[in-house]
Amino acid sequence: MIGQILASLFAPGTLGLIFIGVVLGIIFGAIPGLSASTGIALMLPLTFVLSPTSALAFLGGLFVGGYSGGLISAILIGVPGTPASVATVYDGYPLTRKGQATRALSVGIICSALSTFLSVLVAMLFCPPLARIAVNFGPWEQFSLCFTAIILVVTISKGNMFNGLISAFLGMLFATVGSAPLDGAMRFTFGNYSLYGGINVLAVMMGIFAMTSLVGNFARDDMDCPEVDTKGIKGFGVTLADMAKHAVLYLKSFFIGLWIGFLPGMGGGLSNIVAYVQAKSSSKTPEEFGKGCIEGVIASESANNASVGGAIIPMIALGIPGDACTAMLLSGLMIQGIEAGPLLMTNSKALVYAFFLSLLLSTVITFLLQFFGMRSFPYILRIPTHYLYAAIFAICYIGVYSNSMSLFTCLLMIGFCVIGFILAMGDMSSAPFILGFILGPMLETNLRKGLTYTTQGFLPFITRPVSGVLLLVAVCSLFWPFIRDRRAAKKAGKTVAEVQMEDAKNND
Amino acid sequence: MNRHHWISLGFILFGVLAIVQAMGIQSIYTVATEDIGPKMFPIFAACGIILASIGKLITAPRGKIAPFLNKQAWIRIGVMLGMFVLYYLGLHFLGFLISTPVFLYAQIRYMSLRKVPVVKSIIISVVLTAVLYFLFNNLIRCILPTGILF
């Protein structure tokens, strides 16, 4: 098997695809307003003609490149390329203004690469035993697992929990369009045969994710990057001793990132901030944070990239995507006709290990490209966005069309772009929507299978230990914010509404 | 009433319409007596939307809030969505090779706020169309729309 994996992965075509994936990922990660998720969504149509290994290797390159590319704009222009690099701005940009851009970039690149590499190794170690446990799950446990994942995403997401719930339920409702599982009844098709097979997943991804964010950027005049001062970019700016001095901070941030990445709904967007706050609170010189302290860059970049491996574990072992990026990677699997879930490790072992190895390879390529190509970063940020955006819109249309061979799907994509704006208007994130859309069919199928396998109705969902515990976690996390606010209000002598208002202000 | 309240009311109405529509779903056959059938899950999701929207309606901040976008931004969104619909119609009636360069030209000129010269915009639009055509037609082997008028 090892020979088969290596042969497929090191074939010149696959290697070339990984390289292209990494380059595109870095570009998408670096340019503010674009992200690894947008990149993966756009490139999904190109994977139709590829073999499963090549397709996953290409998407893996995009994933790793996109996660690592965010630090470029965060450090050079003070604008995070992706949400995972928000905390990198706090100290990375002040370092650039002090003329230490190279040092900040080098440290960020090394920490990113090391964290991605180690976290993927951890994922390789933990996926097989977790999948072995999960393979024994019946439809009851699988239903509870999907349900808990959605609820966790909703409750952990920023701001009002009801926003996340509306978004997730809306995703689930749209996922019911077309033929129903088990009995094939037609739902919400309105006699349109283009809807018989359900709503095309690419139309949803492109519309609600890529098009909404790009049109929004243009509408808000948020397209162009500020000029980059290239004077500070020379040499490598970092020594081995410099890195070794911060080994403990690195390890702490790495484990924070790994754990947060593993939990559904969190990922790099949260882990970098948690690690940054932790680094600041445990530092001997917390007053230096925010003024150009290298420890801030180490904490943020170690944690956000450690989330890569963390997020891969539930995606591979359980078939549960934790965030939009892994949801799109799962869509890549679905496009190839591969069913995600615990059986993936058994049925497509070679493919899974080829994917892991491609992530490791992508990490090495990303590191080499970023470390030795540092001087080319300002050029990436100078790409005129009006050309790029126009090309992306055309790719969205043709990509969606080539997937379904129906122009009606393009119309659906425009519809989802409008839905994306409605969600944004109501401060609702699109991530729960995508998760609801992806997990909705799994949720319904397992619910109906669970009900038909026994004559006890809903009881086994509660009485089976794993399923019961998972549902308990879901219920507790659903009600925890209310209990927390009530306790905080009681403690502070305020009303719950006042506490919630303060919470919302802090979140903003 | 601010936009959060209107959006919540909109979603409540949408949920109700979804439930009404779901009530008419007919199962081809019943899998088992314990099965909930094909209409229950959409109804469950729609009820979730309604309940969460009621929650949002109650907890949303009251009074005036900062606008989501200014007037100029809304005009831009409207124009962009208009261009998207026109491009869809262009692909349907005229096909990829005619509508794509026109769409790209319009997009580049509009998004650059007419700063990119006309000739440069035309050249880039044509080159981008050729690249996309080669990528999808030759590499991915997807037959691009030819338009019903041709």
XYZ file of C-alpha atoms in Angstrom:
658
model
C 0.000 0.000 0.000
C 2.824 2.407 0.894
C 4.372 1.956 -2.546
C 0.994 2.621 -4.184
C 0.491 5.811 -2.146
C 3.975 7.130 -2.819
C 3.739 6.314 -6.524
C 0.451 8.175 -6.902
C 1.600 11.119 -4.820
C 5.039 11.567 -6.338
C 3.807 11.268 -9.914
C 4.923 14.473 -11.693
C 1.316 15.474 -12.395
C 0.246 15.199 -8.747
C 3.371 16.989 -7.505
C 2.695 19.775 -9.993
C -0.902 20.031 -8.795
C 0.203 20.265 -5.147
C 2.626 23.039 -6.115
C -0.064 24.947 -8.034
C -2.488 24.398 -5.141
C 0.001 25.816 -2.633
C 0.799 28.861 -4.819
C -2.901 29.599 -5.355
C -3.597 28.987 -1.658
C -0.897 31.474 -0.608
C -2.332 34.064 -3.023
C -5.898 33.508 -1.790
C -4.752 33.570 1.840
C -2.623 36.675 1.391
C -5.153 38.890 -0.363
C -7.534 40.394 2.190
C -11.147 39.535 1.377
C -10.234 36.234 -0.219
C -9.513 33.133 1.864
C -8.563 29.484 1.677
C -12.294 28.625 1.670
C -12.943 30.886 -1.331
C -9.959 29.338 -3.091
C -11.132 25.775 -2.443
C -14.710 26.618 -3.511
C -13.455 28.125 -6.765
C -11.106 25.283 -7.558
C -13.580 22.464 -6.814
C -14.841 22.350 -10.437
C -11.286 21.823 -11.673
C -11.070 18.603 -9.662
C -13.819 16.817 -11.665
C -11.340 15.533 -14.186
C -8.698 14.539 -11.643
C -8.254 11.204 -9.918
C -9.344 11.204 -6.238
C -5.716 11.272 -5.042
C -4.725 14.152 -7.325
C -7.915 16.073 -6.488
C -7.410 15.757 -2.738
C -3.692 16.528 -3.025
C -4.519 19.704 -4.992
C -7.202 20.798 -2.506
C -4.843 19.924 0.374
C -2.219 22.242 -1.162
C -4.795 25.020 -1.368
C -5.868 24.385 2.233
C -2.338 24.524 3.678
C -1.220 27.406 1.434
C -4.352 29.392 2.262
C -3.959 28.949 6.010
C -0.298 30.004 5.868
C -0.746 32.843 3.375
C -2.806 34.941 5.789
C 0.272 36.076 7.685
C 1.683 37.940 4.664
C -0.843 40.771 4.572
C -1.216 40.667 8.377
C 2.475 41.455 8.831
C 3.137 43.655 5.785
C 0.045 45.861 5.625
C -1.677 45.280 8.959
C -4.749 43.693 7.370
C -5.340 39.997 8.157
C -5.551 37.948 4.969
C -7.801 35.464 6.761
C -9.623 35.478 10.128
C -6.956 33.034 11.347
C -4.343 35.813 11.188
C -6.166 38.514 13.125
C -3.881 38.265 16.173
C -0.795 38.254 13.922
C -1.597 41.865 13.013
C -1.326 43.022 16.651
C 2.452 42.563 16.763
C 3.392 41.602 13.201
C 2.499 44.965 11.700
C 4.196 47.039 14.446
C 7.343 44.950 13.797
C 7.136 45.895 10.088
C 6.785 49.555 11.034
C 9.898 49.188 13.164
C 11.758 47.901 10.063
C 11.717 44.268 11.271
C 9.375 42.849 8.613
C 11.807 40.057 7.713
C 12.079 38.902 11.321
C 8.303 38.863 11.760
C 7.743 37.076 8.450
C 10.482 34.497 9.078
C 9.268 33.676 12.571
C 5.653 33.499 11.334
C 6.589 31.251 8.410
C 8.660 28.884 10.576
C 5.965 28.619 13.264
C 3.247 28.109 10.636
C 5.153 25.357 8.858
C 6.196 23.576 12.048
C 2.665 23.675 13.476
C 0.994 22.458 10.283
C 3.526 19.632 9.938
C 3.248 18.467 13.557
C -0.549 18.803 13.652
C -0.917 16.678 10.494
C 1.326 14.039 12.130
C -0.951 14.126 15.208
C -3.966 13.743 12.907
C -2.326 10.728 11.232
C -1.831 9.205 14.674
C -5.322 9.861 16.055
C -7.558 9.319 13.019
C -7.262 5.499 12.795
C -8.207 4.737 16.450
C -10.991 7.334 16.403
C -12.368 5.916 13.150
C -12.180 2.379 14.627
C -14.372 3.538 17.507
C -16.710 5.505 15.221
C -17.157 2.598 12.814
C -19.137 0.843 15.550
C -21.566 3.760 15.708
C -25.109 3.046 14.615
C -27.435 5.623 13.034
C -28.388 6.830 16.554
C -24.802 7.817 17.426
C -24.183 9.256 13.960
C -27.314 11.390 14.199
C -26.315 12.647 17.652
C -22.766 13.338 16.458
C -23.953 15.447 13.503
C -26.524 17.213 15.675
C -23.968 18.007 18.390
C -21.462 19.271 15.795
C -24.057 21.690 14.385
C -25.148 22.870 17.835
C -21.520 23.404 18.919
C -20.832 25.458 15.809
C -23.902 27.546 16.515
C -23.331 28.131 20.226
C -19.632 28.831 19.934
C -20.012 31.266 17.042
C -19.668 34.947 17.845
C -22.627 37.048 18.930
C -26.302 36.146 19.268
C -26.806 32.360 19.312
C -30.147 32.652 17.508
C -28.300 34.005 14.461
C -26.284 30.796 14.230
C -29.393 28.655 14.739
C -31.335 30.415 11.952
C -28.361 30.010 9.625
C -27.910 26.289 10.453
C -31.636 25.432 10.161
C -31.827 27.341 6.883
C -28.931 25.247 5.560
C -30.730 22.070 6.685
C -33.980 23.170 5.019
C -32.266 23.871 1.692
C -30.563 20.472 1.945
C -34.008 18.802 1.896
C -34.747 20.034 -1.633
C -34.964 17.150 -4.102
C -35.364 13.453 -3.552
C -35.822 12.387 0.094
C -33.544 9.709 1.586
C -34.943 6.175 2.011
C -38.211 6.661 0.068
C -37.255 9.047 -2.765
C -40.224 11.400 -2.288
C -39.809 14.720 -4.115
C -39.596 17.807 -1.914
C -39.680 21.516 -2.816
C -38.886 20.824 -6.485
C -41.931 22.745 -7.832
C -41.898 20.478 -10.878
C -38.434 21.662 -11.902
C -36.400 18.602 -12.945
C -33.156 20.510 -12.286
C -33.981 20.290 -8.583
C -34.760 16.557 -8.521
C -31.184 15.716 -7.522
C -31.137 18.421 -4.852
C -29.446 21.801 -4.801
C -25.976 21.662 -6.277
C -23.427 21.949 -3.470
C -21.113 24.104 -5.616
C -23.904 26.604 -6.318
C -24.328 27.000 -2.560
C -20.597 27.300 -1.842
C -19.883 29.716 -4.689
C -22.992 31.814 -4.098
C -23.053 32.117 -0.345
C -19.336 32.150 0.212
C -17.318 33.395 -2.753
C -19.756 35.746 -4.483
C -21.286 37.293 -1.355
C -17.904 38.126 0.172
C -16.435 39.488 -3.068
C -19.460 41.628 -3.956
C -19.515 42.800 -0.320
C -15.831 43.793 -0.502
C -16.488 45.811 -3.645
C -19.610 47.439 -2.225
C -17.743 48.472 0.929
C -14.780 49.719 -1.137
C -12.666 47.134 0.626
C -10.732 45.785 -2.340
C -7.385 47.488 -2.631
C -4.407 46.890 -0.338
C -2.306 49.726 1.048
C 1.214 50.172 -0.380
C 3.839 47.847 1.092
C 7.107 49.200 2.431
C 9.613 46.740 0.949
C 12.674 48.279 2.599
C 12.374 46.058 5.672
C 12.405 42.795 3.687
C 16.005 41.577 3.473
C 17.936 38.511 4.650
C 16.184 35.904 6.830
C 16.118 37.936 10.050
C 15.942 34.988 12.433
C 18.379 32.607 14.111
C 17.915 29.140 15.519
C 18.695 30.461 19.013
C 15.968 33.085 18.568
C 13.456 30.315 17.891
C 14.731 27.958 20.617
C 14.281 30.726 23.213
C 10.520 30.632 22.658
C 10.089 26.833 22.491
C 7.762 26.660 25.521
C 5.522 29.439 24.201
C 5.437 27.683 20.842
C 4.389 24.343 22.359
C 1.667 25.945 24.501
C 0.244 27.782 21.482
C 0.501 24.651 19.353
C -1.600 22.582 21.745
C -4.157 25.389 22.124
C -4.490 25.511 18.331
C -4.662 21.735 17.979
C -7.441 21.392 20.563
C -9.482 24.348 19.317
C -9.105 23.111 15.730
C -10.462 19.718 16.755
C -13.660 21.182 18.216
C -16.390 21.785 15.623
C -17.036 25.410 14.793
C -13.822 26.827 16.118
C -10.575 26.493 14.193
C -7.896 29.003 13.284
C -10.202 32.015 13.571
C -10.474 31.541 17.327
C -7.275 29.679 18.202
C -4.938 32.520 17.185
C -6.706 34.959 19.494
C -6.864 32.521 22.433
C -3.159 31.691 22.045
C -2.298 35.401 21.774
C -4.214 36.257 24.950
C -2.621 33.308 26.730
C 0.877 34.380 25.578
C 0.257 37.934 26.757
C -1.076 36.903 30.140
C 1.823 34.525 30.813
C 4.537 36.867 29.493
C 7.014 38.632 31.784
C 6.619 41.725 29.601
C 2.904 41.928 28.714
C 3.235 45.681 28.158
C 5.356 44.956 25.060
C 2.464 43.122 23.360
C 0.825 45.178 20.659
C 3.964 47.256 20.135
C 5.920 44.767 18.037
C 6.607 41.789 20.299
C 7.790 38.678 18.460
C 6.076 36.427 21.028
C 2.712 37.667 19.752
C 3.533 36.503 16.217
C 4.786 33.131 17.506
C 1.640 32.514 19.568
C -0.779 33.478 16.801
C 0.931 31.704 13.909
C 1.658 28.514 15.899
C -1.942 28.221 17.060
C -3.765 28.969 13.797
C -1.782 26.449 11.782
C -2.008 23.790 14.492
C -5.768 24.001 13.861
C -5.195 22.531 10.384
C -4.384 19.082 11.788
C -6.968 19.499 14.556
C -9.745 20.167 12.045
C -8.669 17.247 9.850
C -9.215 14.684 12.656
C -13.065 14.868 12.881
C -13.308 15.385 9.129
C -11.452 12.180 8.268
C -12.342 9.980 11.247
C -16.003 10.989 11.656
C -16.959 12.721 8.415
C -17.807 15.866 10.415
C -16.459 19.130 9.007
C -15.577 21.590 11.742
C -15.518 24.737 9.617
C -16.182 26.069 6.134
C -12.757 24.975 4.836
C -13.117 21.347 5.896
C -16.752 21.381 4.688
C -15.432 22.267 1.248
C -12.773 19.578 1.427
C -15.580 17.132 2.215
C -17.469 18.438 -0.821
C -14.340 17.636 -2.833
C -14.617 14.049 -1.586
C -18.341 13.940 -2.425
C -17.644 15.207 -5.963
C -15.249 12.286 -6.390
C -18.037 9.928 -5.305
C -16.336 9.064 -2.027
C -18.524 8.842 1.041
C -17.115 10.632 4.060
C -17.507 9.063 7.476
C -15.884 6.522 9.771
C -15.722 3.958 6.966
C -13.461 6.230 4.924
C -10.423 5.011 6.881
C -11.351 1.399 6.063
C -12.648 1.682 2.507
C -10.213 4.281 1.192
C -7.186 3.857 3.434
C -4.686 4.547 0.633
C -6.518 7.726 -0.346
C -6.617 9.016 3.248
C -2.896 8.426 3.772
C -2.124 9.974 0.386
C -4.101 13.021 1.574
C -2.122 13.191 4.832
C 1.169 12.900 2.958
C 0.054 15.542 0.480
C -0.635 17.876 3.413
C 2.875 17.240 4.757
C 4.334 17.809 1.304
C 2.255 20.974 0.896
C 3.620 22.226 4.205
C 7.204 21.749 3.030
C 6.454 23.436 -0.314
C 4.640 26.301 1.451
C 7.598 26.775 3.784
C 10.155 26.821 0.970
C 8.027 29.120 -1.207
C 7.343 31.554 1.610
C 10.792 31.532 3.177
C 12.758 31.945 -0.022
C 10.109 33.918 -1.870
C 9.598 36.567 0.812
C 10.640 39.362 -1.529
C 7.808 38.506 -3.906
C 5.101 39.004 -1.243
C 4.531 42.696 -2.050
C 3.791 41.703 -5.669
C 1.029 39.316 -4.521
C -0.580 42.170 -2.615
C -0.336 44.402 -5.703
C -2.465 42.125 -7.940
C -5.221 44.455 -9.232
C -8.336 43.125 -7.559
C -10.753 44.340 -10.251
C -9.181 41.882 -12.727
C -9.022 39.142 -10.125
C -12.614 39.583 -8.960
C -13.974 39.737 -12.521
C -12.148 36.493 -13.386
C -13.388 34.852 -10.155
C -17.022 35.711 -10.970
C -16.677 34.172 -14.439
C -15.001 31.079 -12.913
C -17.899 30.780 -10.437
C -20.402 30.622 -13.340
C -18.443 28.243 -15.505
C -17.395 26.097 -12.541
C -20.983 25.667 -11.381
C -22.162 25.066 -14.955
C -19.487 22.447 -15.644
C -20.497 20.581 -12.474
C -24.185 20.331 -13.355
C -24.256 21.058 -17.124
C -27.275 23.232 -16.385
C -27.462 27.027 -16.469
C -30.257 26.845 -13.921
C -27.570 26.093 -11.325
C -25.996 29.485 -12.129
C -29.337 31.097 -11.338
C -29.390 29.211 -8.041
C -25.891 30.525 -7.325
C -27.115 34.121 -7.777
C -30.008 33.281 -5.439
C -27.586 32.017 -2.795
C -25.519 35.168 -3.210
C -28.662 37.138 -2.284
C -29.298 34.790 0.664
C -25.689 35.402 1.734
C -26.422 39.138 1.878
C -29.618 38.611 3.854
C -27.653 36.515 6.370
C -24.918 39.164 6.540
C -27.543 41.885 7.102
C -28.830 39.983 10.107
C -25.272 39.484 11.467
C -25.576 35.766 10.675
C -22.465 33.810 9.742
C -22.549 31.625 6.637
C -20.483 28.845 8.306
C -23.451 27.284 10.203
C -25.472 27.454 6.963
C -22.842 25.479 5.052
C -22.474 23.002 7.910
C -26.256 22.566 8.087
C -26.388 22.070 4.333
C -23.603 19.448 4.341
C -24.682 17.619 7.494
C -28.460 17.949 6.943
C -28.814 14.888 4.689
C -26.651 12.794 7.060
C -28.759 13.972 9.961
C -32.056 13.064 8.276
C -30.870 9.727 6.886
C -29.547 8.608 10.272
C -32.643 9.857 12.081
C -34.954 7.883 9.782
C -32.703 4.812 9.793
C -32.549 4.948 13.601
C -36.326 5.090 13.814
C -36.873 2.202 11.403
C -34.225 -0.137 12.853
C -36.108 -0.606 16.135
C -39.677 -0.376 17.316
C -38.748 1.874 20.239
C -39.076 5.149 18.344
C -36.853 7.976 19.606
C -35.849 6.163 22.819
C -32.563 4.606 21.568
C -31.294 8.092 20.686
C -31.333 8.861 24.417
C -30.721 5.452 25.981
C -27.705 4.399 23.918
C -24.725 5.692 25.991
C -22.660 7.478 23.317
C -25.706 8.945 21.613
C -27.186 10.039 24.956
C -23.969 11.720 26.103
C -23.592 13.532 22.767
C -27.163 14.818 22.924
C -26.587 15.900 26.527
C -23.515 17.872 25.396
C -25.622 19.471 22.655
C -28.434 20.414 25.050
C -26.013 21.736 27.697
C -24.104 23.842 25.157
C -27.413 25.168 23.837
C -28.548 26.353 27.257
C -25.137 27.229 28.727
C -25.019 30.805 27.292
C -28.365 31.591 29.009
C -27.238 30.102 32.342
C -23.891 31.925 32.065
C -25.580 35.271 31.345
C -28.045 34.776 34.226
C -25.214 33.954 36.651
C -23.135 36.900 35.423
C -26.149 39.201 35.746
C -26.849 37.994 39.280
C -23.213 38.481 40.244
C -23.017 41.989 38.765
C -26.482 42.995 39.938
C -27.618 43.732 36.371
C -30.348 42.393 34.115
C -29.659 39.567 31.649
C -30.317 41.951 28.740
C -27.650 44.363 30.027
C -25.111 41.544 30.316
C -25.950 40.353 26.777
C -25.554 43.889 25.423
C -22.122 44.178 27.089
C -21.177 40.762 25.712
C -22.194 41.806 22.203
C -20.173 45.025 22.534
C -17.102 43.054 23.660
C -17.522 40.638 20.753
C -17.641 43.512 18.271
C -38.202 48.197 14.579
C -34.769 47.900 12.989
C -33.360 45.582 10.332
C -32.889 42.685 12.808
C -36.608 42.711 13.604
C -37.593 42.849 9.916
C -35.209 40.003 9.079
C -36.585 37.935 11.977
C -40.160 38.520 10.776
C -39.092 37.618 7.241
C -37.608 34.336 8.423
C -40.715 33.530 10.496
C -42.848 34.029 7.372
C -40.420 31.922 5.330
C -40.590 29.148 7.943
C -44.387 29.173 7.893
C -44.437 28.990 4.078
C -41.945 26.093 4.191
C -44.175 24.201 6.658
C -47.267 24.772 4.477
C -45.344 23.537 1.446
C -43.889 20.558 3.355
C -47.364 19.436 4.463
C -48.096 18.604 0.830
C -45.108 16.275 0.413
C -46.311 12.811 -0.501
C -44.348 9.687 0.372
C -44.092 7.172 -2.434
C -44.216 4.328 0.061
C -43.844 3.956 3.819
C -40.506 2.398 4.724
C -41.661 1.187 8.122
C -44.349 2.027 10.593
C -41.875 3.856 12.864
C -40.543 6.033 10.023
C -41.347 9.734 10.282
C -41.675 10.064 6.501
C -40.205 12.643 4.124
C -42.121 15.669 5.397
C -41.019 15.638 9.039
C -37.411 16.737 8.625
C -38.227 19.828 6.516
C -40.947 20.687 9.042
C -38.420 20.238 11.873
C -35.937 22.564 10.095
C -38.667 25.128 9.371
C -39.833 25.031 13.018
C -36.189 25.569 14.017
C -36.057 28.657 11.787
C -39.298 30.008 13.269
C -38.269 29.420 16.901
C -34.761 30.840 16.395
C -36.242 33.850 14.570
C -38.622 34.459 17.483
C -35.582 34.269 19.776
C -33.763 36.783 17.579
C -36.823 39.029 17.480
C -36.953 39.120 21.287
C -33.227 39.482 21.959
C -32.233 41.786 19.067
C -31.129 45.272 20.135
C -33.977 47.771 20.074
C -33.984 51.263 18.621
C -31.801 52.687 15.888
C -28.690 50.745 14.902
C -25.835 51.488 12.502
C -26.876 50.818 8.889
C -25.562 47.618 7.320
C -24.304 49.468 4.243
C -24.525 53.013 2.921
C -26.584 54.023 -0.134
C -23.621 53.862 -2.523
C -22.775 50.316 -1.389
C -26.390 49.193 -1.964
C -26.294 50.679 -5.482
C -23.079 48.777 -6.159
C -24.621 45.516 -4.938
C -27.705 46.151 -7.080
C -25.589 46.826 -10.179
C -23.431 43.745 -9.549
C -26.477 41.493 -9.090
C -27.966 43.015 -12.244
C -24.776 42.187 -14.135
C -24.901 38.622 -12.775
C -28.458 38.136 -14.042
C -27.555 39.661 -17.420
C -24.532 37.361 -17.673
C -26.790 34.393 -16.931
C -29.156 35.515 -19.698
C -26.164 36.137 -21.983
C -24.867 32.607 -21.403
C -28.347 31.243 -22.046
C -29.060 33.139 -25.270
C -25.658 34.133 -26.694
C -23.325 31.522 -25.256
C -19.974 31.663 -23.466
C -17.790 33.124 -26.218
C -19.922 36.225 -26.738
C -21.245 36.943 -23.262
C -18.067 36.309 -21.216
C -15.823 39.023 -22.744
C -18.723 41.483 -22.502
C -19.337 40.522 -18.854
C -15.630 40.727 -17.975
C -15.284 44.096 -19.719
C -18.282 45.477 -17.833
C -17.000 44.090 -14.540
C -13.469 45.444 -14.949
C -14.687 48.891 -15.978
C -17.253 49.054 -13.189
C -15.080 47.668 -10.390
C -12.073 49.820 -11.338
C -14.462 52.814 -11.349
C -13.573 53.313 -15.050
C -9.889 53.864 -14.172
C -8.692 51.065 -16.465
C -8.516 52.347 -20.077
C -11.065 50.926 -22.537
C -8.491 49.237 -24.795
C -6.714 47.589 -21.860
C -10.054 46.405 -20.465
C -11.016 44.895 -23.850
C -7.656 43.110 -24.223
C -7.778 41.676 -20.676
C -11.410 40.585 -21.113
C -10.630 38.750 -24.348
C -7.458 37.141 -22.937
C -9.264 36.034 -19.755
C -12.102 34.564 -21.845
C -9.580 32.672 -23.969
C -7.816 31.330 -20.855
C -11.118 30.209 -19.295
C -12.229 28.654 -22.593
C -8.970 26.722 -22.887
C -9.106 25.639 -19.234
C -12.682 24.379 -19.264
C -13.102 23.340 -22.890
C -9.713 21.723 -23.495
C -8.437 20.642 -20.077
C -11.650 19.842 -18.201
C -13.419 18.873 -21.440
C -16.644 20.614 -20.502
C -18.839 21.794 -23.356
C -19.455 25.437 -22.533
C -22.856 27.029 -23.272
C -23.218 27.885 -26.958
C -26.438 29.892 -26.571
C -29.877 28.969 -27.853
C -29.756 31.699 -30.512
C -26.760 30.089 -32.233
